[in-house]
């Protein structure tokens, strides 16, 4: 279905946003630059839904439900701390919307196992999770792109602010939508990824992606002491032994993060590094200061919510109620299209 044919009208811009995070840990600066900054900006322009994807988190944490549960409130507090406004954005819990699980079942007929196995993000993640899955991955994990298609379409969302790792998943969702529409009629909308300036933030260890489950992240809630420890142990140019050796900022994680947190100074920092005029310790200290200052207001706002767990709970409950209503509207249309509306006339 083309956007202009959208029969549901949402706010002045007539399109909806759906995005979310897995409660597998607190949110980090990869989320911040990759997705959260866009969410905060876009919530002023579009009706926004933010999912706490606890069901998806269980696909690779099924043996640790406590971890998933405990991280739900952490994720919500992180969102609120960076400026997600509960009056503008609807924050909701995936497991409380059974329509998402139902849609997942319907869509699972529309995607082949081979296609899921070829999904590059799923492939990378399975390789990273060999310890958990051994030689054979679970049906649930292999199928999480299908449940993600259900998340998006349950709310008829078309704008999906994400990091680069999500592109193959959005593509897979688009394929499912096209297949559904071609069989059952033009019901679903094709979503598009909304990538920010920083689509993939690297990890402290030099890994191409900072990830909650990869142990290489600076969290938005980290204290100055923790930031210090992490930056001090970040990967730098291994060829640089002495302070006056010329350094290579292109292979230094400290220089990489200066690009994000020290925009005005980064040019000078890199020139001095290349000329052997700036030692790694001074460079790291400056980064620690800049990250700490940047995150201070976020930590302060987070602290406000940490002291008020009942407010956080209320926001999540209200958001879930609203999301539930919306998902029911989509489900009625989907069931009608799929001839599953048996007792409608009764
Ligand atoms: P996990 O390791 O448990 O998968 P994660 O750190 O990848 O956690 P998710 O909850 O899977 O976080 O991702 C939430 C959103 O943040 C997604 O849109 C994802 O693309 C984005 N994101 C995650 N990590 C990064 C990163 N390093 N750079 C840019 N965007 C990111
Ligand atoms: Mg992830």
Tab-separated table of C-alpha atoms and ligand atoms in Angstrom:
chain	number	residue	atom	x	y	z
A	1	UNK	CA	0.000	0.000	0.000
A	2	UNK	CA	1.336	3.459	-0.858
A	3	UNK	CA	1.545	5.983	1.925
A	4	UNK	CA	-0.832	8.389	0.182
A	5	UNK	CA	-3.402	5.616	0.123
A	6	UNK	CA	-3.105	5.215	3.854
A	7	UNK	CA	-6.636	4.997	5.111
A	8	UNK	CA	-5.673	5.657	8.710
A	9	UNK	CA	-4.668	9.243	9.389
A	10	UNK	CA	-2.081	9.977	12.024
A	11	UNK	CA	-1.463	13.541	13.083
A	12	UNK	CA	-0.288	16.288	10.834
A	13	UNK	CA	2.270	14.198	9.015
A	14	UNK	CA	0.012	11.240	8.407
A	15	UNK	CA	2.666	8.671	9.242
A	16	UNK	CA	3.623	6.758	12.327
A	17	UNK	CA	6.918	5.879	13.925
A	18	UNK	CA	7.672	2.552	15.564
A	19	UNK	CA	10.996	1.769	17.136
A	20	UNK	CA	12.238	-0.058	20.184
A	21	UNK	CA	14.907	-1.730	22.235
A	22	UNK	CA	15.477	-5.142	23.731
A	23	UNK	CA	15.598	-5.086	27.547
A	24	UNK	CA	18.901	-6.954	27.607
A	25	UNK	CA	20.799	-4.170	29.367
A	26	UNK	CA	20.794	-0.418	29.867
A	27	UNK	CA	21.006	1.862	26.840
A	28	UNK	CA	24.418	2.997	25.646
A	29	UNK	CA	25.923	5.768	23.542
A	30	UNK	CA	25.456	3.615	20.423
A	31	UNK	CA	21.705	3.812	21.017
A	32	UNK	CA	21.973	7.495	21.790
A	33	UNK	CA	23.717	8.539	18.585
A	34	UNK	CA	22.219	5.755	16.465
A	35	UNK	CA	18.554	6.015	17.346
A	36	UNK	CA	17.555	7.917	20.494
A	37	UNK	CA	18.521	11.376	19.211
A	38	UNK	CA	16.339	10.822	16.164
A	39	UNK	CA	13.456	9.603	18.287
A	40	UNK	CA	13.572	12.706	20.462
A	41	UNK	CA	13.535	14.931	17.381
A	42	UNK	CA	10.887	13.005	15.436
A	43	UNK	CA	8.413	12.642	18.314
A	44	UNK	CA	7.553	16.314	17.703
A	45	UNK	CA	6.561	15.599	14.120
A	46	UNK	CA	5.018	12.122	14.136
A	47	UNK	CA	2.899	9.927	16.336
A	48	UNK	CA	5.570	7.756	17.940
A	49	UNK	CA	5.443	4.237	19.420
A	50	UNK	CA	8.422	2.900	21.353
A	51	UNK	CA	8.414	-0.796	22.131
A	52	UNK	CA	10.219	-2.433	25.013
A	53	UNK	CA	10.853	-5.683	23.154
A	54	UNK	CA	10.835	-8.145	26.053
A	55	UNK	CA	9.558	-11.061	23.946
A	56	UNK	CA	12.347	-10.510	21.441
A	57	UNK	CA	14.876	-10.232	24.287
A	58	UNK	CA	13.807	-13.697	25.449
A	59	UNK	CA	14.768	-15.231	22.079
A	60	UNK	CA	18.385	-15.234	23.208
A	61	UNK	CA	17.767	-14.863	26.945
A	62	UNK	CA	15.077	-17.511	27.426
A	63	UNK	CA	17.202	-18.989	30.195
A	64	UNK	CA	17.462	-15.671	32.023
A	65	UNK	CA	13.975	-14.147	32.408
A	66	UNK	CA	15.090	-12.229	35.487
A	67	UNK	CA	17.586	-10.261	33.393
A	68	UNK	CA	14.918	-9.313	30.856
A	69	UNK	CA	12.442	-8.306	33.550
A	70	UNK	CA	14.937	-6.176	35.448
A	71	UNK	CA	16.020	-4.318	32.335
A	72	UNK	CA	12.508	-3.250	31.329
A	73	UNK	CA	12.434	-0.343	33.798
A	74	UNK	CA	16.059	0.529	33.021
A	75	UNK	CA	15.251	0.931	29.333
A	76	UNK	CA	12.197	3.059	30.067
A	77	UNK	CA	14.213	5.307	32.394
A	78	UNK	CA	16.930	5.684	29.752
A	79	UNK	CA	14.340	6.781	27.193
A	80	UNK	CA	12.831	9.335	29.549
A	81	UNK	CA	16.285	10.553	30.557
A	82	UNK	CA	17.315	11.423	26.981
A	83	UNK	CA	14.118	13.393	26.383
A	84	UNK	CA	11.431	10.991	25.227
A	85	UNK	CA	8.263	12.742	26.332
A	86	UNK	CA	5.486	10.343	27.428
A	87	UNK	CA	2.936	12.927	26.313
A	88	UNK	CA	4.258	12.707	22.776
A	89	UNK	CA	5.538	9.126	22.549
A	90	UNK	CA	3.790	5.917	23.548
A	91	UNK	CA	6.165	3.574	25.398
A	92	UNK	CA	4.759	0.045	25.664
A	93	UNK	CA	5.605	-3.547	26.560
A	94	UNK	CA	5.687	-6.064	23.724
A	95	UNK	CA	4.546	-9.045	25.813
A	96	UNK	CA	1.365	-7.235	26.847
A	97	UNK	CA	0.181	-6.962	23.222
A	98	UNK	CA	-0.908	-10.492	22.228
A	99	UNK	CA	-1.838	-9.234	18.736
A	100	UNK	CA	1.895	-8.999	17.991
A	101	UNK	CA	2.320	-12.695	18.771
A	102	UNK	CA	-0.737	-13.519	16.648
A	103	UNK	CA	0.572	-11.550	13.692
A	104	UNK	CA	3.908	-13.325	14.060
A	105	UNK	CA	2.145	-16.665	13.593
A	106	UNK	CA	0.289	-15.431	10.491
A	107	UNK	CA	3.427	-13.931	8.942
A	108	UNK	CA	5.503	-17.039	9.594
A	109	UNK	CA	3.728	-18.637	6.620
A	110	UNK	CA	5.028	-15.871	4.389
A	111	UNK	CA	8.761	-16.290	4.921
A	112	UNK	CA	11.015	-19.253	4.194
A	113	UNK	CA	13.603	-20.707	6.538
A	114	UNK	CA	16.276	-20.196	3.867
A	115	UNK	CA	15.421	-16.487	3.643
A	116	UNK	CA	15.742	-16.074	7.406
A	117	UNK	CA	19.052	-17.917	7.393
A	118	UNK	CA	20.358	-15.536	4.725
A	119	UNK	CA	19.492	-12.408	6.718
A	120	UNK	CA	22.955	-10.877	7.349
A	121	UNK	CA	22.112	-9.461	10.799
A	122	UNK	CA	20.636	-12.747	11.987
A	123	UNK	CA	23.664	-14.582	10.580
A	124	UNK	CA	26.140	-12.344	12.444
A	125	UNK	CA	24.182	-12.613	15.674
A	126	UNK	CA	23.909	-16.403	15.495
A	127	UNK	CA	27.688	-16.584	15.056
A	128	UNK	CA	28.106	-14.343	18.141
A	129	UNK	CA	25.779	-16.553	20.179
A	130	UNK	CA	27.369	-19.916	19.474
A	131	UNK	CA	27.876	-20.497	23.179
A	132	UNK	CA	24.125	-20.276	23.761
A	133	UNK	CA	22.887	-22.034	20.649
A	134	UNK	CA	25.651	-24.537	19.925
A	135	UNK	CA	25.361	-25.977	16.425
A	136	UNK	CA	21.639	-25.428	15.996
A	137	UNK	CA	19.815	-22.163	16.517
A	138	UNK	CA	16.301	-22.060	17.995
A	139	UNK	CA	13.181	-21.557	15.918
A	140	UNK	CA	12.402	-18.461	18.020
A	141	UNK	CA	15.697	-16.706	17.422
A	142	UNK	CA	15.812	-17.504	13.710
A	143	UNK	CA	12.294	-16.140	13.450
A	144	UNK	CA	12.740	-12.883	15.334
A	145	UNK	CA	12.660	-10.835	12.085
A	146	UNK	CA	9.111	-12.146	11.604
A	147	UNK	CA	8.093	-10.930	15.041
A	148	UNK	CA	9.740	-7.603	14.283
A	149	UNK	CA	7.589	-7.327	11.151
A	150	UNK	CA	4.614	-7.907	13.461
A	151	UNK	CA	5.802	-5.134	15.829
A	152	UNK	CA	5.969	-2.626	12.995
A	153	UNK	CA	2.788	-3.530	11.158
A	154	UNK	CA	0.668	-3.906	14.312
A	155	UNK	CA	0.898	-0.116	14.537
A	156	UNK	CA	0.846	0.528	10.811
A	157	UNK	CA	4.149	2.360	11.218
A	158	UNK	CA	6.141	3.510	8.207
A	159	UNK	CA	9.084	5.376	9.735
A	160	UNK	CA	11.525	3.270	11.724
A	161	UNK	CA	14.444	5.162	13.346
A	162	UNK	CA	17.149	2.540	13.773
A	163	UNK	CA	20.853	1.801	13.574
A	164	UNK	CA	22.400	0.228	10.492
A	165	UNK	CA	22.229	-3.327	11.898
A	166	UNK	CA	18.469	-3.144	11.514
A	167	UNK	CA	18.399	-2.527	7.744
A	168	UNK	CA	18.165	-6.208	6.748
A	169	UNK	CA	15.339	-6.637	9.263
A	170	UNK	CA	13.364	-3.740	7.827
A	171	UNK	CA	13.914	-5.167	4.347
A	172	UNK	CA	12.589	-8.514	5.536
A	173	UNK	CA	9.531	-6.768	6.980
A	174	UNK	CA	8.903	-5.031	3.646
A	175	UNK	CA	8.982	-8.397	1.873
A	176	UNK	CA	6.493	-9.863	4.337
A	177	UNK	CA	4.200	-6.854	3.870
A	178	UNK	CA	4.314	-7.198	0.076
A	179	UNK	CA	3.588	-10.892	0.250
A	180	UNK	CA	0.736	-10.383	2.707
A	181	UNK	CA	-0.816	-7.643	0.577
A	182	UNK	CA	-0.500	-9.673	-2.615
A	183	UNK	CA	-2.366	-12.612	-1.062
A	184	UNK	CA	-4.871	-11.049	1.319
A	185	UNK	CA	-5.358	-7.543	-0.099
A	186	UNK	CA	-3.779	-4.146	0.445
A	187	UNK	CA	-3.928	-3.941	4.228
A	188	UNK	CA	-0.378	-3.354	5.458
A	189	UNK	CA	2.030	-0.477	4.866
A	190	UNK	CA	5.679	-0.902	3.838
A	191	UNK	CA	7.978	0.685	6.419
A	192	UNK	CA	11.212	2.523	5.806
A	193	UNK	CA	14.286	2.746	8.008
A	194	UNK	CA	15.212	6.217	9.215
A	195	UNK	CA	18.962	6.333	9.649
A	196	UNK	CA	20.672	9.150	11.486
A	197	UNK	CA	24.047	10.708	10.887
A	198	UNK	CA	25.630	8.002	13.081
A	199	UNK	CA	24.240	4.706	11.911
A	200	UNK	CA	26.659	2.367	13.645
A	201	UNK	CA	28.689	3.299	16.692
A	202	UNK	CA	31.724	1.097	17.303
A	203	UNK	CA	32.476	-0.625	20.602
A	204	UNK	CA	35.215	0.229	23.100
A	205	UNK	CA	37.077	-2.888	21.956
A	206	UNK	CA	37.139	-1.712	18.331
A	207	UNK	CA	34.258	-4.033	17.367
A	208	UNK	CA	32.209	-2.645	14.463
A	209	UNK	CA	29.170	-2.380	16.744
A	210	UNK	CA	28.734	-1.301	20.329
A	211	UNK	CA	26.167	-3.689	21.773
A	212	UNK	CA	24.524	-4.387	25.113
A	213	UNK	CA	25.198	-8.080	24.713
A	214	UNK	CA	28.789	-7.556	23.549
A	215	UNK	CA	30.259	-6.072	26.749
A	216	UNK	CA	31.858	-3.150	24.882
A	217	UNK	CA	29.538	-0.268	25.709
A	218	UNK	CA	29.558	3.068	27.514
A	219	UNK	CA	26.124	3.290	29.108
A	220	UNK	CA	24.158	6.519	29.391
A	221	UNK	CA	23.909	5.855	33.131
A	222	UNK	CA	27.632	5.163	33.693
A	223	UNK	CA	29.216	7.180	36.496
A	224	UNK	CA	32.305	9.314	35.936
A	225	UNK	CA	34.395	6.604	37.605
A	226	UNK	CA	33.095	3.907	35.238
A	227	UNK	CA	33.533	6.150	32.190
A	228	UNK	CA	37.119	6.747	33.327
A	229	UNK	CA	37.845	3.014	33.645
A	230	UNK	CA	36.307	2.261	30.259
A	231	UNK	CA	38.033	5.059	28.351
A	232	UNK	CA	41.372	4.251	29.994
A	233	UNK	CA	41.126	0.683	28.689
A	234	UNK	CA	39.824	1.618	25.202
A	235	UNK	CA	41.768	0.308	22.205
A	236	UNK	CA	44.314	2.841	20.868
A	237	UNK	CA	46.949	2.738	18.105
A	238	UNK	CA	49.054	-0.297	19.136
A	239	UNK	CA	52.077	1.053	17.215
A	240	UNK	CA	52.321	4.048	19.500
A	241	UNK	CA	54.666	3.225	22.371
A	242	UNK	CA	56.091	6.573	23.464
A	243	UNK	CA	54.221	9.844	23.912
A	244	UNK	CA	56.035	11.538	21.020
A	245	UNK	CA	55.592	8.658	18.544
A	246	UNK	CA	53.285	9.785	15.714
A	247	UNK	CA	49.855	8.201	16.253
A	248	UNK	CA	47.198	7.010	13.851
A	249	UNK	CA	43.763	8.321	14.968
A	250	UNK	CA	42.047	6.164	12.328
A	251	UNK	CA	42.689	3.045	14.390
A	252	UNK	CA	42.197	4.637	17.817
A	253	UNK	CA	38.872	4.293	19.623
A	254	UNK	CA	39.609	7.370	21.739
A	255	UNK	CA	39.895	9.523	18.607
A	256	UNK	CA	36.757	7.837	17.288
A	257	UNK	CA	34.726	8.890	20.358
A	258	UNK	CA	36.253	12.387	20.256
A	259	UNK	CA	34.438	12.681	16.916
A	260	UNK	CA	31.169	12.277	18.784
A	261	UNK	CA	31.830	14.136	22.017
A	262	UNK	CA	34.481	16.718	21.117
A	263	UNK	CA	33.268	18.050	17.790
A	264	UNK	CA	34.984	21.473	18.175
A	265	UNK	CA	38.331	20.046	19.226
A	266	UNK	CA	38.600	16.833	17.248
A	267	UNK	CA	40.516	18.298	14.309
A	268	UNK	CA	43.267	19.685	16.561
A	269	UNK	CA	43.304	16.490	18.636
A	270	UNK	CA	43.924	14.325	15.568
A	271	UNK	CA	46.575	16.666	14.131
A	272	UNK	CA	48.465	16.733	17.439
A	273	UNK	CA	48.206	12.947	17.695
A	274	UNK	CA	49.592	12.461	14.186
A	275	UNK	CA	52.435	14.881	14.933
A	276	UNK	CA	53.359	13.072	18.176
A	277	UNK	CA	52.454	16.216	20.135
A	278	UNK	CA	49.672	14.765	22.258
A	279	UNK	CA	50.007	11.795	24.584
A	280	UNK	CA	47.305	9.132	24.835
A	281	UNK	CA	46.759	9.810	28.544
A	282	UNK	CA	45.980	13.517	27.995
A	283	UNK	CA	43.758	12.576	25.085
A	284	UNK	CA	41.851	10.046	27.186
A	285	UNK	CA	41.445	12.501	30.081
A	286	UNK	CA	39.914	15.063	27.771
A	287	UNK	CA	37.513	12.464	26.388
A	288	UNK	CA	36.493	11.370	29.902
A	289	UNK	CA	35.724	14.998	30.752
A	290	UNK	CA	33.698	15.581	27.582
A	291	UNK	CA	31.678	12.356	27.848
A	292	UNK	CA	30.972	13.007	31.531
A	293	UNK	CA	29.803	16.552	30.829
A	294	UNK	CA	27.660	15.447	27.904
A	295	UNK	CA	25.968	12.693	29.892
A	296	UNK	CA	25.542	14.701	33.130
A	297	UNK	CA	22.076	16.142	32.329
A	298	UNK	CA	20.913	12.713	31.106
A	299	UNK	CA	22.120	11.073	34.321
A	300	UNK	CA	20.458	13.787	36.362
A	301	UNK	CA	17.092	13.295	34.629
A	302	UNK	CA	17.486	9.546	34.992
A	303	UNK	CA	18.084	10.004	38.707
A	304	UNK	CA	14.725	11.801	38.964
A	305	UNK	CA	12.966	8.708	37.595
A	306	UNK	CA	15.102	6.266	39.616
A	307	UNK	CA	13.662	7.958	42.709
A	308	UNK	CA	10.107	7.615	41.348
A	309	UNK	CA	9.558	4.023	40.168
A	310	UNK	CA	5.770	4.466	40.397
A	311	UNK	CA	5.908	7.245	37.771
A	312	UNK	CA	7.919	5.000	35.424
A	313	UNK	CA	5.452	2.152	35.927
A	314	UNK	CA	2.497	4.422	35.259
A	315	UNK	CA	4.034	5.700	32.006
A	316	UNK	CA	4.602	2.151	30.796
A	317	UNK	CA	1.114	1.029	31.827
A	318	UNK	CA	-0.603	3.958	30.134
A	319	UNK	CA	1.494	3.519	26.987
A	320	UNK	CA	0.722	-0.193	26.869
A	321	UNK	CA	-3.018	0.475	27.189
A	322	UNK	CA	-2.918	2.890	24.265
A	323	UNK	CA	-0.769	0.560	22.136
A	324	UNK	CA	-3.100	-2.332	22.881
A	325	UNK	CA	-6.079	-0.415	21.494
A	326	UNK	CA	-4.208	0.421	18.295
A	327	UNK	CA	-2.993	-3.148	17.742
A	328	UNK	CA	-6.594	-4.375	18.067
A	329	UNK	CA	-7.671	-2.080	15.224
A	330	UNK	CA	-5.011	-3.566	12.928
A	331	UNK	CA	-5.813	-7.109	14.030
A	332	UNK	CA	-9.485	-6.717	13.104
A	333	UNK	CA	-8.501	-5.622	9.589
A	334	UNK	CA	-5.941	-8.403	9.222
A	335	UNK	CA	-8.383	-11.081	10.392
A	336	UNK	CA	-11.069	-9.833	8.079
A	337	UNK	CA	-8.605	-9.926	5.153
A	338	UNK	CA	-7.502	-13.437	6.122
A	339	UNK	CA	-11.098	-14.700	6.420
A	340	UNK	CA	-10.646	-15.286	10.133
A	341	UNK	CA	-13.562	-13.094	11.190
A	342	UNK	CA	-15.937	-16.027	11.820
A	343	UNK	CA	-18.411	-14.612	14.303
A	344	UNK	CA	-18.582	-11.079	12.969
A	345	UNK	CA	-22.270	-11.326	11.999
A	346	UNK	CA	-23.353	-13.094	15.191
B	1	LIG	P1	21.682	-6.495	22.013
B	1	LIG	O1	23.180	-6.648	22.032
B	1	LIG	O2	21.000	-7.127	23.162
B	1	LIG	O3	21.054	-6.842	20.676
B	1	LIG	P2	21.813	-3.755	21.216
B	1	LIG	O4	22.865	-2.927	21.868
B	1	LIG	O5	22.055	-4.247	19.828
B	1	LIG	O6	21.458	-4.928	22.210
B	1	LIG	P3	19.060	-3.281	20.605
B	1	LIG	O7	18.047	-3.174	21.705
B	1	LIG	O8	19.150	-4.549	19.847
B	1	LIG	O9	20.476	-2.909	21.237
B	1	LIG	O10	18.856	-2.094	19.571
B	1	LIG	C1	18.000	-1.000	19.768
B	1	LIG	C2	18.206	0.054	18.703
B	1	LIG	O11	19.474	0.682	18.831
B	1	LIG	C3	18.186	-0.499	17.259
B	1	LIG	O12	17.550	0.448	16.446
B	1	LIG	C4	19.639	-0.606	16.881
B	1	LIG	O13	19.833	-0.483	15.484
B	1	LIG	C5	20.212	0.604	17.618
B	1	LIG	N1	21.620	0.346	17.960
B	1	LIG	C6	22.080	-0.605	18.782
B	1	LIG	N2	23.420	-0.574	18.846
B	1	LIG	C7	23.811	0.430	18.015
B	1	LIG	C8	25.088	0.972	17.644
B	1	LIG	N3	26.210	0.462	18.134
B	1	LIG	N4	25.120	2.003	16.773
B	1	LIG	C9	23.966	2.526	16.273
B	1	LIG	N5	22.733	2.069	16.585
B	1	LIG	C10	22.652	1.031	17.452
B	2	LIG	MG1	20.631	-5.664	18.921
